[in-house]
PDB file of C-alpha atoms in Angstrom:
ATOM      1  CA  UNK A   1      76.926 134.144 110.019  1.00  0.00           C
ATOM      2  CA  UNK A   2      79.861 131.966 109.002  1.00  0.00           C
ATOM      3  CA  UNK A   3      83.107 131.907 110.895  1.00  0.00           C
ATOM      4  CA  UNK A   4      86.502 130.428 110.272  1.00  0.00           C
ATOM      5  CA  UNK A   5      87.937 128.170 112.989  1.00  0.00           C
ATOM      6  CA  UNK A   6      90.146 130.327 115.182  1.00  0.00           C
ATOM      7  CA  UNK A   7      93.644 128.883 115.319  1.00  0.00           C
ATOM      8  CA  UNK A   8      96.369 130.391 117.505  1.00  0.00           C
ATOM      9  CA  UNK A   9      98.668 132.593 115.413  1.00  0.00           C
ATOM     10  CA  UNK A  10     102.138 131.402 114.561  1.00  0.00           C
ATOM     11  CA  UNK A  11     105.143 133.314 113.326  1.00  0.00           C
ATOM     12  CA  UNK A  12     105.708 131.304 110.162  1.00  0.00           C
ATOM     13  CA  UNK A  13     108.443 132.841 108.044  1.00  0.00           C
ATOM     14  CA  UNK A  14     107.562 133.797 104.450  1.00  0.00           C
ATOM     15  CA  UNK A  15     109.708 130.959 103.067  1.00  0.00           C
ATOM     16  CA  UNK A  16     108.021 128.457 105.366  1.00  0.00           C
ATOM     17  CA  UNK A  17     104.603 129.725 104.340  1.00  0.00           C
ATOM     18  CA  UNK A  18     105.471 129.408 100.648  1.00  0.00           C
ATOM     19  CA  UNK A  19     106.653 125.848 101.214  1.00  0.00           C
ATOM     20  CA  UNK A  20     103.502 125.014 103.147  1.00  0.00           C
ATOM     21  CA  UNK A  21     101.331 126.485 100.400  1.00  0.00           C
ATOM     22  CA  UNK A  22     103.184 124.468  97.763  1.00  0.00           C
ATOM     23  CA  UNK A  23     102.648 121.217  99.690  1.00  0.00           C
ATOM     24  CA  UNK A  24      98.978 122.019 100.245  1.00  0.00           C
ATOM     25  CA  UNK A  25      98.386 122.732  96.558  1.00  0.00           C
ATOM     26  CA  UNK A  26     100.442 119.893  95.051  1.00  0.00           C
ATOM     27  CA  UNK A  27      99.106 117.284  97.487  1.00  0.00           C
ATOM     28  CA  UNK A  28      95.539 118.592  97.435  1.00  0.00           C
ATOM     29  CA  UNK A  29      92.795 115.949  97.798  1.00  0.00           C
ATOM     30  CA  UNK A  30      91.644 116.036  94.160  1.00  0.00           C
ATOM     31  CA  UNK A  31      95.204 115.563  92.894  1.00  0.00           C
ATOM     32  CA  UNK A  32      95.814 112.636  95.230  1.00  0.00           C
ATOM     33  CA  UNK A  33      92.477 110.999  94.430  1.00  0.00           C
ATOM     34  CA  UNK A  34      93.084 111.079  90.690  1.00  0.00           C
ATOM     35  CA  UNK A  35      96.696 109.997  91.124  1.00  0.00           C
ATOM     36  CA  UNK A  36      95.977 106.988  93.335  1.00  0.00           C
ATOM     37  CA  UNK A  37      93.166 105.829  91.049  1.00  0.00           C
ATOM     38  CA  UNK A  38      95.564 105.843  88.105  1.00  0.00           C
ATOM     39  CA  UNK A  39      98.169 103.934  90.134  1.00  0.00           C
ATOM     40  CA  UNK A  40      95.712 101.319  91.406  1.00  0.00           C
ATOM     41  CA  UNK A  41      94.035 101.110  88.012  1.00  0.00           C
ATOM     42  CA  UNK A  42      97.375 100.212  86.467  1.00  0.00           C
ATOM     43  CA  UNK A  43      98.122  97.784  89.305  1.00  0.00           C
ATOM     44  CA  UNK A  44      94.793  96.022  88.809  1.00  0.00           C
ATOM     45  CA  UNK A  45      95.634  94.908  85.253  1.00  0.00           C
ATOM     46  CA  UNK A  46      99.301  95.861  84.712  1.00  0.00           C
ATOM     47  CA  UNK A  47      98.230  97.597  81.523  1.00  0.00           C
ATOM     48  CA  UNK A  48      97.038 100.877  80.046  1.00  0.00           C
ATOM     49  CA  UNK A  49      93.518  99.467  80.176  1.00  0.00           C
ATOM     50  CA  UNK A  50      93.762  99.503  83.956  1.00  0.00           C
ATOM     51  CA  UNK A  51      94.970 103.082  83.911  1.00  0.00           C
ATOM     52  CA  UNK A  52      91.931 103.859  81.780  1.00  0.00           C
ATOM     53  CA  UNK A  53      89.667 102.470  84.478  1.00  0.00           C
ATOM     54  CA  UNK A  54      91.493 104.625  86.987  1.00  0.00           C
ATOM     55  CA  UNK A  55      91.033 107.673  84.789  1.00  0.00           C
ATOM     56  CA  UNK A  56      87.298 107.003  84.484  1.00  0.00           C
ATOM     57  CA  UNK A  57      86.965 106.651  88.241  1.00  0.00           C
ATOM     58  CA  UNK A  58      89.134 109.722  88.770  1.00  0.00           C
ATOM     59  CA  UNK A  59      86.797 111.841  86.666  1.00  0.00           C
ATOM     60  CA  UNK A  60      83.899 111.143  89.037  1.00  0.00           C
ATOM     61  CA  UNK A  61      85.860 110.997  92.297  1.00  0.00           C
ATOM     62  CA  UNK A  62      88.209 113.924  91.762  1.00  0.00           C
ATOM     63  CA  UNK A  63      87.758 115.778  88.494  1.00  0.00           C
ATOM     64  CA  UNK A  64      84.054 116.645  88.591  1.00  0.00           C
ATOM     65  CA  UNK A  65      83.977 117.513  92.320  1.00  0.00           C
ATOM     66  CA  UNK A  66      86.936 119.911  92.139  1.00  0.00           C
ATOM     67  CA  UNK A  67      85.543 121.476  88.963  1.00  0.00           C
ATOM     68  CA  UNK A  68      82.287 122.124  90.826  1.00  0.00           C
ATOM     69  CA  UNK A  69      84.127 123.629  93.790  1.00  0.00           C
ATOM     70  CA  UNK A  70      86.307 125.892  91.638  1.00  0.00           C
ATOM     71  CA  UNK A  71      83.237 127.087  89.734  1.00  0.00           C
ATOM     72  CA  UNK A  72      81.570 127.897  93.056  1.00  0.00           C
ATOM     73  CA  UNK A  73      84.589 129.884  94.218  1.00  0.00           C
ATOM     74  CA  UNK A  74      84.554 131.910  91.002  1.00  0.00           C
ATOM     75  CA  UNK A  75      80.880 132.693  91.538  1.00  0.00           C
ATOM     76  CA  UNK A  76      81.563 133.790  95.105  1.00  0.00           C
ATOM     77  CA  UNK A  77      79.672 130.928  96.774  1.00  0.00           C
ATOM     78  CA  UNK A  78      82.730 129.778  98.734  1.00  0.00           C
ATOM     79  CA  UNK A  79      85.800 131.597  99.974  1.00  0.00           C
ATOM     80  CA  UNK A  80      88.392 129.235  98.464  1.00  0.00           C
ATOM     81  CA  UNK A  81      88.777 125.811  96.862  1.00  0.00           C
ATOM     82  CA  UNK A  82      90.015 124.295 100.121  1.00  0.00           C
ATOM     83  CA  UNK A  83      86.754 125.302 101.840  1.00  0.00           C
ATOM     84  CA  UNK A  84      88.260 126.868 104.955  1.00  0.00           C
ATOM     85  CA  UNK A  85      84.830 127.815 106.309  1.00  0.00           C
ATOM     86  CA  UNK A  86      83.259 124.675 107.776  1.00  0.00           C
ATOM     87  CA  UNK A  87      79.681 125.715 107.064  1.00  0.00           C
ATOM     88  CA  UNK A  88      80.541 126.080 103.369  1.00  0.00           C
ATOM     89  CA  UNK A  89      81.621 122.449 103.092  1.00  0.00           C
ATOM     90  CA  UNK A  90      78.231 120.791 103.042  1.00  0.00           C
ATOM     91  CA  UNK A  91      77.076 121.370  99.482  1.00  0.00           C
ATOM     92  CA  UNK A  92      80.476 120.478  97.952  1.00  0.00           C
ATOM     93  CA  UNK A  93      80.708 117.358 100.130  1.00  0.00           C
ATOM     94  CA  UNK A  94      77.257 116.149  99.118  1.00  0.00           C
ATOM     95  CA  UNK A  95      77.954 116.898  95.457  1.00  0.00           C
ATOM     96  CA  UNK A  96      81.213 114.975  95.772  1.00  0.00           C
ATOM     97  CA  UNK A  97      79.426 112.034  97.391  1.00  0.00           C
ATOM     98  CA  UNK A  98      76.804 112.033  94.635  1.00  0.00           C
ATOM     99  CA  UNK A  99      79.450 112.137  91.921  1.00  0.00           C
ATOM    100  CA  UNK A 100      81.381 109.272  93.519  1.00  0.00           C
ATOM    101  CA  UNK A 101      78.222 107.174  93.848  1.00  0.00           C
ATOM    102  CA  UNK A 102      77.352 107.730  90.190  1.00  0.00           C
ATOM    103  CA  UNK A 103      80.898 106.790  89.254  1.00  0.00           C
ATOM    104  CA  UNK A 104      80.662 103.653  91.381  1.00  0.00           C
ATOM    105  CA  UNK A 105      77.473 102.606  89.634  1.00  0.00           C
ATOM    106  CA  UNK A 106      79.109 103.106  86.258  1.00  0.00           C
ATOM    107  CA  UNK A 107      82.196 101.122  87.262  1.00  0.00           C
ATOM    108  CA  UNK A 108      80.034  98.243  88.473  1.00  0.00           C
ATOM    109  CA  UNK A 109      77.895  98.311  85.339  1.00  0.00           C
ATOM    110  CA  UNK A 110      80.990  98.191  83.128  1.00  0.00           C
ATOM    111  CA  UNK A 111      82.604  95.423  85.222  1.00  0.00           C
ATOM    112  CA  UNK A 112      85.623  97.473  86.293  1.00  0.00           C
ATOM    113  CA  UNK A 113      88.573  95.719  87.992  1.00  0.00           C
ATOM    114  CA  UNK A 114      87.865  94.715  91.583  1.00  0.00           C
ATOM    115  CA  UNK A 115      90.751  96.768  92.999  1.00  0.00           C
ATOM    116  CA  UNK A 116      89.461  99.962  91.413  1.00  0.00           C
ATOM    117  CA  UNK A 117      85.965  99.384  92.777  1.00  0.00           C
ATOM    118  CA  UNK A 118      87.411  98.563  96.211  1.00  0.00           C
ATOM    119  CA  UNK A 119      89.360 101.822  96.188  1.00  0.00           C
ATOM    120  CA  UNK A 120      86.298 103.865  95.290  1.00  0.00           C
ATOM    121  CA  UNK A 121      84.351 102.107  98.055  1.00  0.00           C
ATOM    122  CA  UNK A 122      87.098 103.074 100.504  1.00  0.00           C
ATOM    123  CA  UNK A 123      86.819 106.666  99.300  1.00  0.00           C
ATOM    124  CA  UNK A 124      83.081 106.621  99.967  1.00  0.00           C
ATOM    125  CA  UNK A 125      83.690 105.299 103.480  1.00  0.00           C
ATOM    126  CA  UNK A 126      86.307 107.945 104.170  1.00  0.00           C
ATOM    127  CA  UNK A 127      84.075 110.684 102.794  1.00  0.00           C
ATOM    128  CA  UNK A 128      81.117 109.622 104.938  1.00  0.00           C
ATOM    129  CA  UNK A 129      83.298 109.525 108.067  1.00  0.00           C
ATOM    130  CA  UNK A 130      84.665 112.963 107.269  1.00  0.00           C
ATOM    131  CA  UNK A 131      81.171 114.351 106.718  1.00  0.00           C
ATOM    132  CA  UNK A 132      80.033 112.923 110.049  1.00  0.00           C
ATOM    133  CA  UNK A 133      82.824 114.697 111.924  1.00  0.00           C
ATOM    134  CA  UNK A 134      82.308 117.906 109.933  1.00  0.00           C
ATOM    135  CA  UNK A 135      78.900 118.280 111.602  1.00  0.00           C
ATOM    136  CA  UNK A 136      80.672 119.787 114.618  1.00  0.00           C
ATOM    137  CA  UNK A 137      84.373 120.073 113.749  1.00  0.00           C
ATOM    138  CA  UNK A 138      86.528 121.105 110.776  1.00  0.00           C
ATOM    139  CA  UNK A 139      88.493 117.893 110.341  1.00  0.00           C
ATOM    140  CA  UNK A 140      91.287 117.979 107.749  1.00  0.00           C
ATOM    141  CA  UNK A 141      90.203 116.498 104.425  1.00  0.00           C
ATOM    142  CA  UNK A 142      93.766 116.967 103.158  1.00  0.00           C
ATOM    143  CA  UNK A 143      95.242 114.567 105.711  1.00  0.00           C
ATOM    144  CA  UNK A 144      92.293 112.168 105.487  1.00  0.00           C
ATOM    145  CA  UNK A 145      92.864 111.738 101.757  1.00  0.00           C
ATOM    146  CA  UNK A 146      96.664 111.679 102.029  1.00  0.00           C
ATOM    147  CA  UNK A 147      96.540 109.014 104.737  1.00  0.00           C
ATOM    148  CA  UNK A 148      94.057 106.932 102.774  1.00  0.00           C
ATOM    149  CA  UNK A 149      96.270 107.097  99.695  1.00  0.00           C
ATOM    150  CA  UNK A 150      99.339 106.025 101.672  1.00  0.00           C
ATOM    151  CA  UNK A 151      97.489 103.053 103.154  1.00  0.00           C
ATOM    152  CA  UNK A 152      96.037 101.965  99.801  1.00  0.00           C
ATOM    153  CA  UNK A 153      99.394 102.024  98.009  1.00  0.00           C
ATOM    154  CA  UNK A 154     101.057 100.219 100.924  1.00  0.00           C
ATOM    155  CA  UNK A 155      98.400  97.480 100.801  1.00  0.00           C
ATOM    156  CA  UNK A 156      98.770  97.143  97.030  1.00  0.00           C
ATOM    157  CA  UNK A 157     102.546  97.402  96.671  1.00  0.00           C
ATOM    158  CA  UNK A 158     104.016  96.328  99.992  1.00  0.00           C
ATOM    159  CA  UNK A 159     105.554  97.816 103.107  1.00  0.00           C
ATOM    160  CA  UNK A 160     108.200  99.864 101.290  1.00  0.00           C
ATOM    161  CA  UNK A 161     105.353 102.182 100.266  1.00  0.00           C
ATOM    162  CA  UNK A 162     104.859 103.089 103.932  1.00  0.00           C
ATOM    163  CA  UNK A 163     107.473 105.765 103.214  1.00  0.00           C
ATOM    164  CA  UNK A 164     104.547 107.682 101.729  1.00  0.00           C
ATOM    165  CA  UNK A 165     103.499 108.508 105.279  1.00  0.00           C
ATOM    166  CA  UNK A 166     106.316 111.056 105.257  1.00  0.00           C
ATOM    167  CA  UNK A 167     104.187 112.829 102.672  1.00  0.00           C
ATOM    168  CA  UNK A 168     101.173 112.576 104.968  1.00  0.00           C
ATOM    169  CA  UNK A 169     103.213 114.240 107.709  1.00  0.00           C
ATOM    170  CA  UNK A 170     104.217 116.988 105.264  1.00  0.00           C
ATOM    171  CA  UNK A 171     100.578 117.602 104.381  1.00  0.00           C
ATOM    172  CA  UNK A 172      99.655 117.820 108.054  1.00  0.00           C
ATOM    173  CA  UNK A 173     102.502 120.253 108.701  1.00  0.00           C
ATOM    174  CA  UNK A 174     101.399 122.431 105.794  1.00  0.00           C
ATOM    175  CA  UNK A 175      97.801 122.666 107.013  1.00  0.00           C
ATOM    176  CA  UNK A 176      98.881 123.667 110.520  1.00  0.00           C
ATOM    177  CA  UNK A 177     101.564 126.049 109.242  1.00  0.00           C
ATOM    178  CA  UNK A 178      98.999 127.836 107.086  1.00  0.00           C
ATOM    179  CA  UNK A 179      96.689 127.991 110.127  1.00  0.00           C
ATOM    180  CA  UNK A 180      93.935 126.248 108.179  1.00  0.00           C
ATOM    181  CA  UNK A 181      93.724 123.472 110.798  1.00  0.00           C
ATOM    182  CA  UNK A 182      94.825 122.648 114.304  1.00  0.00           C
ATOM    183  CA  UNK A 183      97.191 119.778 115.032  1.00  0.00           C
ATOM    184  CA  UNK A 184      94.272 117.767 116.412  1.00  0.00           C
ATOM    185  CA  UNK A 185      92.275 118.270 113.214  1.00  0.00           C
ATOM    186  CA  UNK A 186      95.059 116.968 110.983  1.00  0.00           C
ATOM    187  CA  UNK A 187      95.652 113.980 113.279  1.00  0.00           C
ATOM    188  CA  UNK A 188      91.986 113.011 113.324  1.00  0.00           C
ATOM    189  CA  UNK A 189      91.823 113.395 109.548  1.00  0.00           C
ATOM    190  CA  UNK A 190      94.821 111.088 109.237  1.00  0.00           C
ATOM    191  CA  UNK A 191      93.187 108.464 111.440  1.00  0.00           C
ATOM    192  CA  UNK A 192      89.833 108.614 109.625  1.00  0.00           C
ATOM    193  CA  UNK A 193      91.286 108.343 106.138  1.00  0.00           C
ATOM    194  CA  UNK A 194      93.772 105.653 107.046  1.00  0.00           C
ATOM    195  CA  UNK A 195      91.192 103.567 108.882  1.00  0.00           C
ATOM    196  CA  UNK A 196      88.684 103.689 106.029  1.00  0.00           C
ATOM    197  CA  UNK A 197      91.346 102.638 103.549  1.00  0.00           C
ATOM    198  CA  UNK A 198      92.730  99.868 105.749  1.00  0.00           C
ATOM    199  CA  UNK A 199      89.333  98.336 106.457  1.00  0.00           C
ATOM    200  CA  UNK A 200      87.444  98.823 103.192  1.00  0.00           C
ATOM    201  CA  UNK A 201      90.131  98.648 100.508  1.00  0.00           C
ATOM    202  CA  UNK A 202      92.013  95.789 102.136  1.00  0.00           C
ATOM    203  CA  UNK A 203      88.765  93.952 102.789  1.00  0.00           C
ATOM    204  CA  UNK A 204      87.264  94.268  99.298  1.00  0.00           C
ATOM    205  CA  UNK A 205      90.237  94.026  96.969  1.00  0.00           C
TER     206      UNK A 205
END
């Protein structure tokens, strides 16, 4: 029997809930993954060719996984595309990991720019950490990805990009406001994603 993590009820106003839903949907993991790969792809070569590498990586790291999840929701395998039920996360997470690994192999075989490969490696590290915690706790994938993206862009473009952490805070607020996660779950997700990005991306680029 599957259960959803019980989170204390809050009296979020309808307008607040709509705002939280908008943030959750716009800054969803798949959107951020594809977006940051395009940005770093461009940064790696300062050309459309680099963006093309980012698009290729984005197909395997974001596009195919979310397509699989949405198809599963339509077939009734999972309750929603954000996978609120922790026990329903395993198959999508493993499929995502497999897709990312295949994409990594393709990028290496085609001699993709080092920065793009480093970013995908950081995504693998973050995904593995998230899966490890998911064994017993529903850590926030939204904040893990958002934090990782903020760190990656800050490393690539400089400290001014640290302003993106305001977006990470907004994502965390939205997940708690919607009662999809506790405050602790969004904080731990932020730490996991940011750490993976800081160590792996910065170390390999």
